[in-house]
Amino acid sequence: MKVDISRDPKLSKLDHLFALVPEKTADINVSPDLAGIVKQAIDDSGFEGRTDESITILAEQPRKVTLIGLGKPDSLNIRGVRAALYNVAKIAKKHHDRTIAVVAPFALPKLDGRDPRVLAEYLAAADYKYDTYITQNKDKKSGPIAATLVVTEGTDSKAIRRDQKEAQAIADAVRTVRDLGNAPGNLATPAFIARRAEEVAKEVGVKCTVHGRAAIEKMKMGGLLAVNRGSAEEPRFIVLEYAPRRAKQHVALVGKGITFDSGGISIKPSEKMEEMKFDMCGAAAVIGTIQAAARLEIPVKITGLIPSTENLPGGRAYKPGDIITMMSGKTVEVVNTDAEGRMILADALHYASKLKPNHILDYATLTGACVVALGSEAAGLFSNNDELAQKLIECGERVGERLWRLPEWDSYKDLIRSEWADMKNSGGRWGGASSAALFLKEFVNCPSWAHLDIAGTAYAEGENAREPKGATGAGVRVTIEFLQSLLR
Ligand code: BES
Ligand code: MN
Ligand code: ZN
């Protein structure tokens, strides 16, 4: 939905007013008119503000007031607020509201006054639904919703305009990522991802170069070519370049673009295999992040690198036992064709290293092991640089995208040692997320690199308290926050 930020929305134009209130809320620090309405509603209904408590009251202007509880003030965090905002969108849709306002009278810890932006971006993304291919019984009554996030009276107009612009750009980027991720594998092929990257690049004035098979062969990207062998779809290597004139730093973003992962010859069990259309969510995160960064004119040079292919078991597919010479010249013994993400990322990380950026960040739905460790609460973070890791964790904490650090110690090398080649592509089940990260590190030549394993966070297996089923947009918010933090 479209989101405005305002100190004083026009009450007569509102269909529905929402107030998110923690338990024992004393003062509601918004315009007296609004505060009066909210206080009246609380008094009349005996509303206590417990988590999951919500009450809708019929009033005069606006006609409907809904109170949503946030629970105890000291356990208040962004993830709780996100759930409440998701609820707002659901209730507004059910009521067929067109114009709503949201009052959130509290400050969140660690946000240093940037609450309006973070709340507005989550609100803007809260009504997302991927219904492109629903042709029957589509909900026609609920149209587009225009929302106003109400801020305290003291907020200055410049901050409001900035927050609004940032929130809209980030929410639009999250939509780009979700639409790409949710698109079915028969549609979202490597060529399709490349076309979308070109469209987005054109829209925001970024350079985009798409390399096809011939160019990939010329660059000797052995990993990407090996994985592609079993597929009838041509591979792509996509390069996005956002180079603002005032840039002081250069960041390379690398995203895994497997448009469908069947496992290849080491084929996956069929249960939930349909979820492997999401195996390009890292690629989507890179495209979305560059879209937002360019729209916000963040003065950091960004190069986006996306290796993309399907992983299928066709007649010419790569096989266990094959030895592949990668772009870097290192050799890899394939022991499991389902460990394909690291094969294509290795070439992209080598390519990124040659550009000598200040930082390399990669995004990949890389291992089931990471999902076993962290579930969907956090992405796995691996880095060769403590300062970078700490910074990313803090950025994620601020915008509600949790990262949890896991090790990529050299001692995991034993797991991927090969008798036949420089290394093998899988270290087995134990420590699977770490041995995968260590494999990637073998191809990184940059003192400030981080790998985000988003296998558990890139998509929701079903609807949860914060979002609908499907792609979540993971990666965009934390990366924009990181890019902005480089300027502070
Ligand atoms: N794309 C998968 C990882 C994945 C699993 C993402 C579940 C999301 C949910 C990846 O390519 C993969 O198959 N990894 C293997 C690695 C193993 C063969 C070493 C895995 O995790 O089982
Ligand atoms: Mn796989
Ligand atoms: Zn995969």
Short mmCIF file of C-alpha atoms and ligand atoms in Angstrom, two decimals:
data_model
loop_
_atom_site.label_atom_id
_atom_site.label_comp_id
_atom_site.label_asym_id
_atom_site.label_seq_id
_atom_site.Cartn_x
_atom_site.Cartn_y
_atom_site.Cartn_z
CA MET A 1 0.00 0.00 0.00
CA LYS A 2 0.98 3.60 -0.40
CA VAL A 3 2.16 5.16 2.86
CA ASP A 4 2.28 8.81 3.89
CA ILE A 5 3.82 10.03 7.08
CA SER A 6 1.97 12.84 8.79
CA ARG A 7 1.56 14.63 12.12
CA ASP A 8 -2.10 15.32 11.59
CA PRO A 9 -4.12 13.26 9.10
CA LYS A 10 -7.55 14.54 8.00
CA LEU A 11 -9.93 12.62 10.25
CA SER A 12 -12.95 13.26 8.06
CA LYS A 13 -11.27 11.47 5.14
CA LEU A 14 -10.43 8.31 7.12
CA ASP A 15 -12.28 5.02 6.82
CA HIS A 16 -10.45 3.45 9.70
CA LEU A 17 -8.05 4.52 12.44
CA PHE A 18 -5.66 1.94 13.94
CA ALA A 19 -3.71 2.40 17.16
CA LEU A 20 -0.91 0.06 18.20
CA VAL A 21 -0.73 0.23 21.97
CA PRO A 22 1.57 -1.46 24.46
CA GLU A 23 0.21 -2.44 27.88
CA LYS A 24 -0.15 0.39 30.39
CA THR A 25 0.33 3.13 27.82
CA ALA A 26 0.21 6.43 29.70
CA ASP A 27 0.47 9.29 27.27
CA ILE A 28 -0.30 9.06 23.60
CA ASN A 29 1.95 11.66 22.13
CA VAL A 30 0.12 12.66 18.95
CA SER A 31 -2.19 15.54 18.03
CA PRO A 32 -4.81 16.15 20.78
CA ASP A 33 -7.74 15.24 18.51
CA LEU A 34 -6.29 11.86 17.66
CA ALA A 35 -5.01 11.15 21.15
CA GLY A 36 -8.51 11.92 22.42
CA ILE A 37 -10.13 9.41 20.08
CA VAL A 38 -7.63 6.68 20.96
CA LYS A 39 -7.93 7.31 24.72
CA GLN A 40 -11.70 7.28 24.50
CA ALA A 41 -11.61 3.96 22.66
CA ILE A 42 -9.30 2.48 25.28
CA ASP A 43 -11.53 3.65 28.13
CA ASP A 44 -14.77 2.55 26.50
CA SER A 45 -13.56 -0.93 25.63
CA GLY A 46 -11.45 -1.87 28.63
CA PHE A 47 -8.64 -2.65 26.20
CA GLU A 48 -5.45 -3.70 27.98
CA GLY A 49 -2.88 -3.88 25.21
CA ARG A 50 -1.92 -7.53 25.54
CA THR A 51 -0.23 -9.16 22.55
CA ASP A 52 -2.79 -10.41 20.04
CA GLU A 53 -5.57 -8.43 21.71
CA SER A 54 -7.49 -6.40 19.18
CA ILE A 55 -10.79 -4.56 19.39
CA THR A 56 -12.72 -2.65 16.73
CA ILE A 57 -15.04 0.11 17.89
CA LEU A 58 -17.59 1.99 15.85
CA ALA A 59 -17.17 5.73 16.26
CA GLU A 60 -18.09 8.91 14.40
CA GLN A 61 -15.06 10.42 12.76
CA PRO A 62 -13.48 8.14 11.69
CA ARG A 63 -16.22 5.53 11.66
CA LYS A 64 -13.99 2.71 12.84
CA VAL A 65 -11.23 2.62 15.42
CA THR A 66 -9.22 -0.55 15.95
CA LEU A 67 -6.86 -1.01 18.89
CA ILE A 68 -4.08 -3.57 18.54
CA GLY A 69 -2.14 -4.75 21.58
CA LEU A 70 1.65 -4.94 21.62
CA GLY A 71 2.19 -6.53 25.03
CA LYS A 72 4.64 -5.48 27.72
CA PRO A 73 6.55 -2.26 26.91
CA ASP A 74 9.95 -3.69 27.92
CA SER A 75 9.67 -6.63 25.55
CA LEU A 76 8.62 -4.39 22.68
CA ASN A 77 10.68 -4.90 19.53
CA ILE A 78 10.42 -4.41 15.79
CA ARG A 79 9.36 -7.97 15.12
CA GLY A 80 6.35 -7.55 17.41
CA VAL A 81 5.45 -4.29 15.72
CA ARG A 82 5.79 -5.96 12.32
CA ALA A 83 3.21 -8.55 13.36
CA ALA A 84 0.86 -5.76 14.47
CA LEU A 85 1.29 -3.92 11.16
CA TYR A 86 0.61 -7.12 9.23
CA ASN A 87 -2.59 -7.39 11.27
CA VAL A 88 -3.53 -3.83 10.41
CA ALA A 89 -3.35 -4.65 6.70
CA LYS A 90 -5.37 -7.83 7.13
CA ILE A 91 -8.13 -6.07 9.08
CA ALA A 92 -8.21 -3.14 6.64
CA LYS A 93 -8.58 -5.54 3.71
CA LYS A 94 -11.38 -7.43 5.43
CA HIS A 95 -13.23 -4.14 6.01
CA HIS A 96 -12.60 -3.00 2.42
CA ASP A 97 -11.05 0.19 3.79
CA ARG A 98 -9.49 2.60 1.31
CA THR A 99 -7.98 5.20 3.64
CA ILE A 100 -6.48 4.31 6.99
CA ALA A 101 -4.20 5.88 9.56
CA VAL A 102 -1.93 4.14 12.04
CA VAL A 103 -0.95 5.63 15.39
CA ALA A 104 2.10 4.04 17.02
CA PRO A 105 2.75 6.02 20.20
CA PHE A 106 6.05 4.61 21.41
CA ALA A 107 9.76 4.63 20.63
CA LEU A 108 11.54 1.40 19.82
CA PRO A 109 14.91 0.66 21.39
CA LYS A 110 18.08 1.07 19.25
CA LEU A 111 16.29 3.03 16.54
CA ASP A 112 17.44 6.55 17.48
CA GLY A 113 14.35 8.22 16.13
CA ARG A 114 14.28 6.35 12.81
CA ASP A 115 11.14 4.51 13.90
CA PRO A 116 8.84 6.27 11.42
CA ARG A 117 10.89 5.08 8.47
CA VAL A 118 11.13 1.47 9.62
CA LEU A 119 7.45 1.34 10.58
CA ALA A 120 6.35 3.01 7.35
CA GLU A 121 8.30 0.56 5.21
CA TYR A 122 6.79 -2.44 6.98
CA LEU A 123 3.33 -0.90 6.75
CA ALA A 124 3.79 -0.27 3.03
CA ALA A 125 4.69 -3.93 2.48
CA ALA A 126 2.04 -5.35 4.84
CA ASP A 127 -0.76 -5.87 2.29
CA TYR A 128 1.41 -7.78 -0.20
CA LYS A 129 -0.21 -10.71 -1.94
CA TYR A 130 1.10 -12.62 -4.93
CA ASP A 131 -2.09 -13.28 -6.89
CA THR A 132 -0.89 -12.90 -10.48
CA TYR A 133 -2.09 -16.39 -11.35
CA ILE A 134 -5.32 -16.49 -9.38
CA THR A 135 -8.12 -16.33 -11.94
CA GLN A 136 -11.10 -17.56 -9.87
CA ASN A 137 -12.90 -15.92 -6.93
CA LYS A 138 -10.39 -13.11 -6.75
CA ASP A 139 -11.21 -10.60 -4.02
CA LYS A 140 -12.49 -7.68 -6.11
CA LYS A 141 -14.03 -5.53 -3.40
CA SER A 142 -10.84 -4.52 -1.58
CA GLY A 143 -9.03 -1.94 -3.68
CA PRO A 144 -5.72 -0.21 -3.06
CA ILE A 145 -5.27 1.10 0.48
CA ALA A 146 -3.76 4.51 1.22
CA ALA A 147 -2.24 4.58 4.69
CA THR A 148 -0.94 7.38 6.88
CA LEU A 149 1.56 6.68 9.61
CA VAL A 150 0.97 9.25 12.34
CA VAL A 151 4.06 10.70 14.01
CA THR A 152 4.40 12.92 17.07
CA GLU A 153 3.69 16.61 16.78
CA GLY A 154 7.28 17.64 17.20
CA THR A 155 8.62 15.73 14.17
CA ASP A 156 10.08 18.16 11.63
CA SER A 157 8.87 18.24 8.05
CA LYS A 158 12.24 17.53 6.50
CA ALA A 159 12.62 14.30 8.47
CA ILE A 160 9.09 13.31 7.49
CA ARG A 161 9.78 13.82 3.78
CA ARG A 162 13.07 11.89 3.98
CA ASP A 163 11.58 8.98 5.93
CA GLN A 164 8.64 8.78 3.57
CA LYS A 165 10.84 8.66 0.49
CA GLU A 166 13.15 6.04 2.01
CA ALA A 167 10.29 3.88 3.24
CA GLN A 168 8.59 3.88 -0.15
CA ALA A 169 11.82 3.04 -2.01
CA ILE A 170 12.63 0.17 0.34
CA ALA A 171 9.07 -1.17 0.29
CA ASP A 172 9.07 -1.08 -3.54
CA ALA A 173 12.39 -2.96 -3.57
CA VAL A 174 10.99 -5.57 -1.19
CA ARG A 175 8.08 -6.00 -3.61
CA THR A 176 10.53 -6.50 -6.50
CA VAL A 177 12.26 -9.25 -4.52
CA ARG A 178 9.00 -10.92 -3.50
CA ASP A 179 7.54 -10.87 -7.01
CA LEU A 180 10.74 -12.36 -8.43
CA GLY A 181 10.95 -14.99 -5.70
CA ASN A 182 7.30 -16.01 -5.92
CA ALA A 183 7.30 -16.27 -9.70
CA PRO A 184 7.09 -19.93 -10.73
CA GLY A 185 10.18 -21.68 -12.05
CA ASN A 186 8.74 -22.23 -15.53
CA LEU A 187 8.46 -18.46 -15.90
CA ALA A 188 11.39 -17.24 -13.81
CA THR A 189 14.23 -18.76 -15.84
CA PRO A 190 17.77 -17.31 -15.93
CA ALA A 191 16.78 -15.30 -19.03
CA PHE A 192 13.73 -13.96 -17.16
CA ILE A 193 15.82 -12.88 -14.15
CA ALA A 194 18.20 -11.13 -16.53
CA ARG A 195 15.32 -9.34 -18.26
CA ARG A 196 13.91 -8.18 -14.92
CA ALA A 197 17.36 -6.98 -13.88
CA GLU A 198 17.58 -4.98 -17.12
CA GLU A 199 14.14 -3.46 -16.58
CA VAL A 200 14.89 -2.46 -13.01
CA ALA A 201 18.28 -1.08 -14.05
CA LYS A 202 16.67 1.03 -16.76
CA GLU A 203 14.03 2.33 -14.36
CA VAL A 204 16.58 3.60 -11.84
CA GLY A 205 19.41 4.55 -14.22
CA VAL A 206 21.86 1.75 -13.45
CA LYS A 207 24.09 -0.04 -15.97
CA CYS A 208 23.25 -3.70 -16.61
CA THR A 209 25.29 -6.18 -18.63
CA VAL A 210 23.97 -9.68 -19.27
CA HIS A 211 26.43 -12.38 -20.26
CA GLY A 212 25.10 -15.46 -22.06
CA ARG A 213 26.70 -18.88 -22.42
CA ALA A 214 29.39 -17.84 -24.91
CA ALA A 215 30.66 -15.02 -22.69
CA ILE A 216 30.49 -17.27 -19.61
CA GLU A 217 32.58 -19.87 -21.46
CA LYS A 218 35.05 -17.19 -22.46
CA MET A 219 35.41 -16.14 -18.80
CA LYS A 220 35.97 -19.82 -17.92
CA MET A 221 33.29 -19.87 -15.23
CA GLY A 222 33.61 -23.62 -14.78
CA GLY A 223 31.32 -23.83 -11.76
CA LEU A 224 28.40 -22.04 -13.38
CA LEU A 225 28.83 -24.03 -16.62
CA ALA A 226 29.00 -27.35 -14.76
CA VAL A 227 25.73 -26.76 -12.91
CA ASN A 228 24.08 -25.56 -16.12
CA ARG A 229 24.90 -28.72 -18.09
CA GLY A 230 21.80 -30.62 -16.98
CA SER A 231 19.41 -27.84 -17.96
CA ALA A 232 17.88 -26.90 -21.31
CA GLU A 233 17.82 -23.22 -20.25
CA GLU A 234 20.91 -21.14 -21.01
CA PRO A 235 22.80 -19.72 -18.03
CA ARG A 236 23.24 -16.02 -17.42
CA PHE A 237 25.82 -13.95 -15.57
CA ILE A 238 24.31 -10.58 -14.75
CA VAL A 239 26.37 -7.51 -13.82
CA LEU A 240 24.65 -4.42 -12.39
CA GLU A 241 26.71 -1.28 -11.88
CA TYR A 242 25.52 1.65 -9.83
CA ALA A 243 28.31 4.21 -9.83
CA PRO A 244 27.30 7.56 -8.34
CA ARG A 245 29.84 10.33 -8.88
CA ARG A 246 30.40 11.14 -5.18
CA ALA A 247 31.04 7.51 -4.18
CA LYS A 248 33.73 6.98 -1.55
CA GLN A 249 33.39 3.23 -1.15
CA HIS A 250 32.71 0.29 -3.43
CA VAL A 251 30.57 -2.65 -2.32
CA ALA A 252 30.07 -5.82 -4.41
CA LEU A 253 26.82 -7.73 -3.88
CA VAL A 254 26.67 -11.33 -5.08
CA GLY A 255 23.40 -13.29 -5.25
CA LYS A 256 22.69 -16.98 -5.84
CA GLY A 257 20.39 -17.27 -8.85
CA ILE A 258 19.37 -20.92 -9.08
CA THR A 259 15.92 -20.59 -10.68
CA PHE A 260 15.04 -24.16 -9.73
CA ASP A 261 17.07 -26.61 -7.68
CA SER A 262 16.07 -30.23 -8.24
CA GLY A 263 19.39 -31.32 -6.79
CA GLY A 264 20.52 -32.56 -10.22
CA ILE A 265 21.79 -36.15 -10.43
CA SER A 266 21.92 -36.18 -6.58
CA ILE A 267 18.20 -35.54 -6.84
CA LYS A 268 16.18 -34.21 -3.92
CA PRO A 269 13.19 -36.02 -2.42
CA SER A 270 9.99 -34.80 -4.09
CA GLU A 271 8.42 -33.58 -0.84
CA LYS A 272 8.52 -29.76 -0.83
CA MET A 273 10.68 -29.72 -3.93
CA GLU A 274 8.38 -26.99 -5.27
CA GLU A 275 9.96 -24.66 -2.70
CA MET A 276 13.18 -24.81 -4.71
CA LYS A 277 11.80 -22.15 -7.05
CA PHE A 278 12.90 -19.82 -4.24
CA ASP A 279 16.55 -20.76 -4.77
CA MET A 280 17.07 -17.48 -6.63
CA CYS A 281 16.07 -15.26 -3.70
CA GLY A 282 19.70 -14.18 -3.19
CA ALA A 283 19.76 -12.91 -6.77
CA ALA A 284 16.45 -11.13 -6.23
CA ALA A 285 17.80 -9.47 -3.07
CA VAL A 286 20.72 -8.05 -5.04
CA ILE A 287 18.42 -6.64 -7.73
CA GLY A 288 16.06 -5.13 -5.14
CA THR A 289 18.84 -3.63 -3.06
CA ILE A 290 20.38 -1.90 -6.06
CA GLN A 291 16.97 -0.62 -7.09
CA ALA A 292 16.45 1.02 -3.67
CA ALA A 293 20.04 2.27 -3.35
CA ALA A 294 19.88 3.96 -6.74
CA ARG A 295 16.50 5.53 -6.04
CA LEU A 296 17.80 6.88 -2.75
CA GLU A 297 21.01 8.04 -4.44
CA ILE A 298 23.15 6.48 -1.73
CA PRO A 299 26.69 7.70 -2.50
CA VAL A 300 28.31 4.25 -2.52
CA LYS A 301 29.40 2.45 -5.67
CA ILE A 302 27.62 -0.90 -5.90
CA THR A 303 28.31 -3.77 -8.27
CA GLY A 304 25.71 -6.52 -8.35
CA LEU A 305 26.83 -9.95 -9.61
CA ILE A 306 24.36 -12.73 -10.33
CA PRO A 307 25.24 -16.18 -11.63
CA SER A 308 22.02 -17.84 -12.74
CA THR A 309 21.01 -21.31 -13.95
CA GLU A 310 18.66 -24.17 -13.21
CA ASN A 311 20.01 -27.28 -11.48
CA LEU A 312 18.45 -30.22 -13.33
CA PRO A 313 19.46 -33.82 -14.07
CA GLY A 314 19.43 -33.72 -17.91
CA GLY A 315 21.42 -36.16 -20.05
CA ARG A 316 24.46 -33.94 -20.10
CA ALA A 317 24.27 -33.04 -16.39
CA TYR A 318 27.37 -32.79 -14.21
CA LYS A 319 27.84 -35.88 -12.07
CA PRO A 320 29.28 -37.00 -8.76
CA GLY A 321 32.96 -37.74 -9.37
CA ASP A 322 33.37 -35.04 -12.01
CA ILE A 323 36.29 -32.68 -11.49
CA ILE A 324 35.62 -29.07 -12.43
CA THR A 325 38.18 -26.32 -13.03
CA MET A 326 36.70 -23.12 -11.64
CA MET A 327 37.22 -19.57 -12.97
CA SER A 328 39.92 -19.02 -10.36
CA GLY A 329 41.85 -22.07 -11.62
CA LYS A 330 41.17 -24.12 -8.48
CA THR A 331 39.75 -27.59 -9.06
CA VAL A 332 36.69 -29.07 -7.37
CA GLU A 333 35.66 -32.70 -7.11
CA VAL A 334 31.86 -32.90 -7.30
CA VAL A 335 30.59 -35.30 -4.66
CA ASN A 336 27.04 -33.99 -4.54
CA THR A 337 25.40 -32.17 -7.43
CA ASP A 338 22.91 -30.70 -4.94
CA ALA A 339 25.71 -28.56 -3.50
CA GLU A 340 25.36 -26.40 -6.63
CA GLY A 341 24.98 -22.96 -5.04
CA ARG A 342 28.60 -22.85 -3.94
CA MET A 343 29.72 -23.93 -7.44
CA ILE A 344 28.14 -20.91 -9.12
CA LEU A 345 28.92 -18.50 -6.26
CA ALA A 346 32.59 -19.49 -6.27
CA ASP A 347 33.01 -18.08 -9.78
CA ALA A 348 31.03 -14.94 -8.95
CA LEU A 349 33.05 -14.35 -5.76
CA HIS A 350 36.28 -14.75 -7.70
CA TYR A 351 34.98 -12.26 -10.27
CA ALA A 352 33.98 -9.88 -7.43
CA SER A 353 37.40 -10.16 -5.78
CA LYS A 354 39.11 -9.09 -8.99
CA LEU A 355 37.19 -5.80 -8.87
CA LYS A 356 38.93 -5.01 -5.54
CA PRO A 357 35.84 -3.60 -3.79
CA ASN A 358 35.99 -2.45 -0.15
CA HIS A 359 33.42 -5.06 0.86
CA ILE A 360 31.88 -8.16 -0.69
CA LEU A 361 28.50 -9.36 0.56
CA ASP A 362 26.84 -12.47 -0.77
CA TYR A 363 23.23 -13.66 -0.37
CA ALA A 364 22.29 -17.27 -0.88
CA THR A 365 19.67 -19.85 0.03
CA LEU A 366 22.70 -22.07 0.47
CA THR A 367 22.13 -24.82 3.02
CA GLY A 368 19.39 -26.78 4.71
CA ALA A 369 21.83 -27.05 7.63
CA CYS A 370 21.47 -23.33 8.27
CA VAL A 371 17.71 -23.75 8.49
CA VAL A 372 18.19 -26.64 10.93
CA ALA A 373 20.35 -24.38 13.10
CA LEU A 374 18.37 -21.15 13.06
CA GLY A 375 14.93 -21.86 11.63
CA SER A 376 13.33 -18.83 10.08
CA GLU A 377 14.21 -16.42 12.90
CA ALA A 378 17.61 -15.36 11.57
CA ALA A 379 19.87 -15.63 8.57
CA GLY A 380 23.27 -17.25 9.09
CA LEU A 381 26.12 -14.75 8.93
CA PHE A 382 29.67 -15.81 8.08
CA SER A 383 32.51 -13.35 7.71
CA ASN A 384 36.29 -13.06 7.57
CA ASN A 385 36.03 -9.66 9.27
CA ASP A 386 34.79 -9.09 12.84
CA GLU A 387 34.12 -5.41 12.33
CA LEU A 388 31.99 -6.03 9.25
CA ALA A 389 30.12 -8.86 10.97
CA GLN A 390 29.33 -6.70 14.00
CA LYS A 391 28.15 -3.85 11.83
CA LEU A 392 25.84 -6.07 9.80
CA ILE A 393 24.35 -7.61 12.94
CA GLU A 394 23.60 -4.14 14.34
CA CYS A 395 22.10 -2.96 11.05
CA GLY A 396 19.88 -6.03 10.94
CA GLU A 397 18.78 -5.53 14.54
CA ARG A 398 17.69 -1.96 13.75
CA VAL A 399 15.51 -2.89 10.77
CA GLY A 400 14.08 -6.16 12.08
CA GLU A 401 16.21 -8.56 10.00
CA ARG A 402 18.11 -10.77 12.39
CA LEU A 403 21.54 -12.14 11.47
CA TRP A 404 23.27 -14.72 13.66
CA ARG A 405 26.97 -15.32 13.28
CA LEU A 406 28.25 -18.83 12.67
CA PRO A 407 31.91 -19.82 12.15
CA GLU A 408 33.80 -20.42 8.91
CA TRP A 409 36.98 -21.61 10.64
CA ASP A 410 39.81 -23.00 8.52
CA SER A 411 39.59 -26.18 10.58
CA TYR A 412 36.46 -27.08 8.60
CA LYS A 413 38.82 -27.58 5.63
CA ASP A 414 39.24 -31.23 6.65
CA LEU A 415 35.59 -31.74 5.73
CA ILE A 416 36.04 -30.64 2.12
CA ARG A 417 39.47 -32.20 1.49
CA SER A 418 39.63 -34.24 -1.72
CA GLU A 419 42.13 -36.91 -2.81
CA TRP A 420 41.55 -36.03 -6.45
CA ALA A 421 41.21 -32.26 -6.60
CA ASP A 422 41.92 -29.10 -4.58
CA MET A 423 38.69 -29.60 -2.66
CA LYS A 424 35.33 -31.31 -2.93
CA ASN A 425 32.03 -29.49 -3.13
CA SER A 426 30.36 -30.96 -0.05
CA GLY A 427 31.54 -31.61 3.47
CA GLY A 428 28.54 -33.73 4.39
CA ARG A 429 25.80 -33.03 6.90
CA TRP A 430 27.62 -32.08 10.09
CA GLY A 431 28.46 -28.39 10.19
CA GLY A 432 27.00 -28.12 6.71
CA ALA A 433 26.41 -24.36 6.79
CA SER A 434 29.96 -23.71 7.98
CA SER A 435 31.70 -26.03 5.52
CA ALA A 436 29.69 -24.39 2.72
CA ALA A 437 30.84 -20.94 3.90
CA LEU A 438 34.42 -22.14 4.09
CA PHE A 439 34.16 -23.46 0.53
CA LEU A 440 33.06 -19.98 -0.60
CA LYS A 441 35.93 -18.39 1.33
CA GLU A 442 38.39 -20.37 -0.83
CA PHE A 443 37.33 -18.13 -3.72
CA VAL A 444 37.25 -14.80 -1.89
CA ASN A 445 40.19 -12.46 -2.05
CA CYS A 446 38.94 -9.50 -0.04
CA PRO A 447 39.62 -8.65 3.61
CA SER A 448 36.01 -7.63 4.24
CA TRP A 449 33.61 -10.32 3.05
CA ALA A 450 30.34 -11.56 4.52
CA HIS A 451 28.13 -14.43 3.43
CA LEU A 452 24.44 -14.41 4.38
CA ASP A 453 22.83 -17.83 4.27
CA ILE A 454 19.17 -16.85 3.81
CA ALA A 455 17.83 -20.38 3.25
CA GLY A 456 15.56 -20.03 6.31
CA THR A 457 14.55 -16.39 5.92
CA ALA A 458 14.11 -15.81 2.18
CA TYR A 459 10.65 -17.35 2.08
CA ALA A 460 7.94 -18.32 4.55
CA GLU A 461 6.77 -21.92 4.14
CA GLY A 462 3.32 -20.77 5.19
CA GLU A 463 1.71 -17.61 6.51
CA ASN A 464 3.09 -16.53 9.90
CA ALA A 465 2.41 -13.65 12.30
CA ARG A 466 4.49 -11.21 10.25
CA GLU A 467 4.02 -12.14 6.60
CA PRO A 468 2.15 -14.22 4.06
CA LYS A 469 3.44 -17.45 2.56
CA GLY A 470 6.24 -16.99 0.04
CA ALA A 471 9.20 -14.73 -0.60
CA THR A 472 9.88 -12.22 2.21
CA GLY A 473 12.33 -9.78 0.62
CA ALA A 474 15.11 -10.87 3.01
CA GLY A 475 18.37 -8.99 2.55
CA VAL A 476 17.12 -5.67 1.22
CA ARG A 477 16.48 -3.83 4.48
CA VAL A 478 19.66 -4.87 6.26
CA THR A 479 21.79 -4.07 3.22
CA ILE A 480 20.31 -0.61 2.67
CA GLU A 481 20.89 0.09 6.37
CA PHE A 482 24.49 -1.12 5.99
CA LEU A 483 25.12 1.03 2.90
CA GLN A 484 23.75 4.07 4.73
CA SER A 485 25.85 3.26 7.79
CA LEU A 486 29.01 3.49 5.63
CA LEU A 487 28.36 7.22 5.33
CA ARG A 488 28.03 7.91 9.06
N1 BES B 1 19.13 -24.74 -2.21
C1 BES B 1 19.59 -25.74 -1.33
C2 BES B 1 19.54 -25.31 0.15
C3 BES B 1 18.18 -25.13 0.75
C4 BES B 1 17.59 -26.17 1.45
C5 BES B 1 17.53 -23.93 0.71
C6 BES B 1 16.36 -26.00 2.05
C7 BES B 1 16.29 -23.76 1.31
C8 BES B 1 15.72 -24.79 1.99
C9 BES B 1 21.06 -26.08 -1.65
O1 BES B 1 21.43 -25.99 -2.96
C10 BES B 1 21.29 -27.49 -1.21
O2 BES B 1 20.71 -28.36 -1.80
N2 BES B 1 22.15 -27.70 -0.22
C11 BES B 1 22.46 -29.00 0.25
C12 BES B 1 23.94 -29.09 0.46
C13 BES B 1 24.44 -30.48 0.72
C14 BES B 1 24.24 -31.33 -0.50
C15 BES B 1 25.90 -30.43 1.11
C16 BES B 1 21.71 -29.20 1.57
O3 BES B 1 21.58 -28.25 2.34
O4 BES B 1 21.22 -30.30 1.79
MN MN B 2 21.02 -27.81 -4.00
ZN ZN B 3 20.31 -24.73 -4.12
#
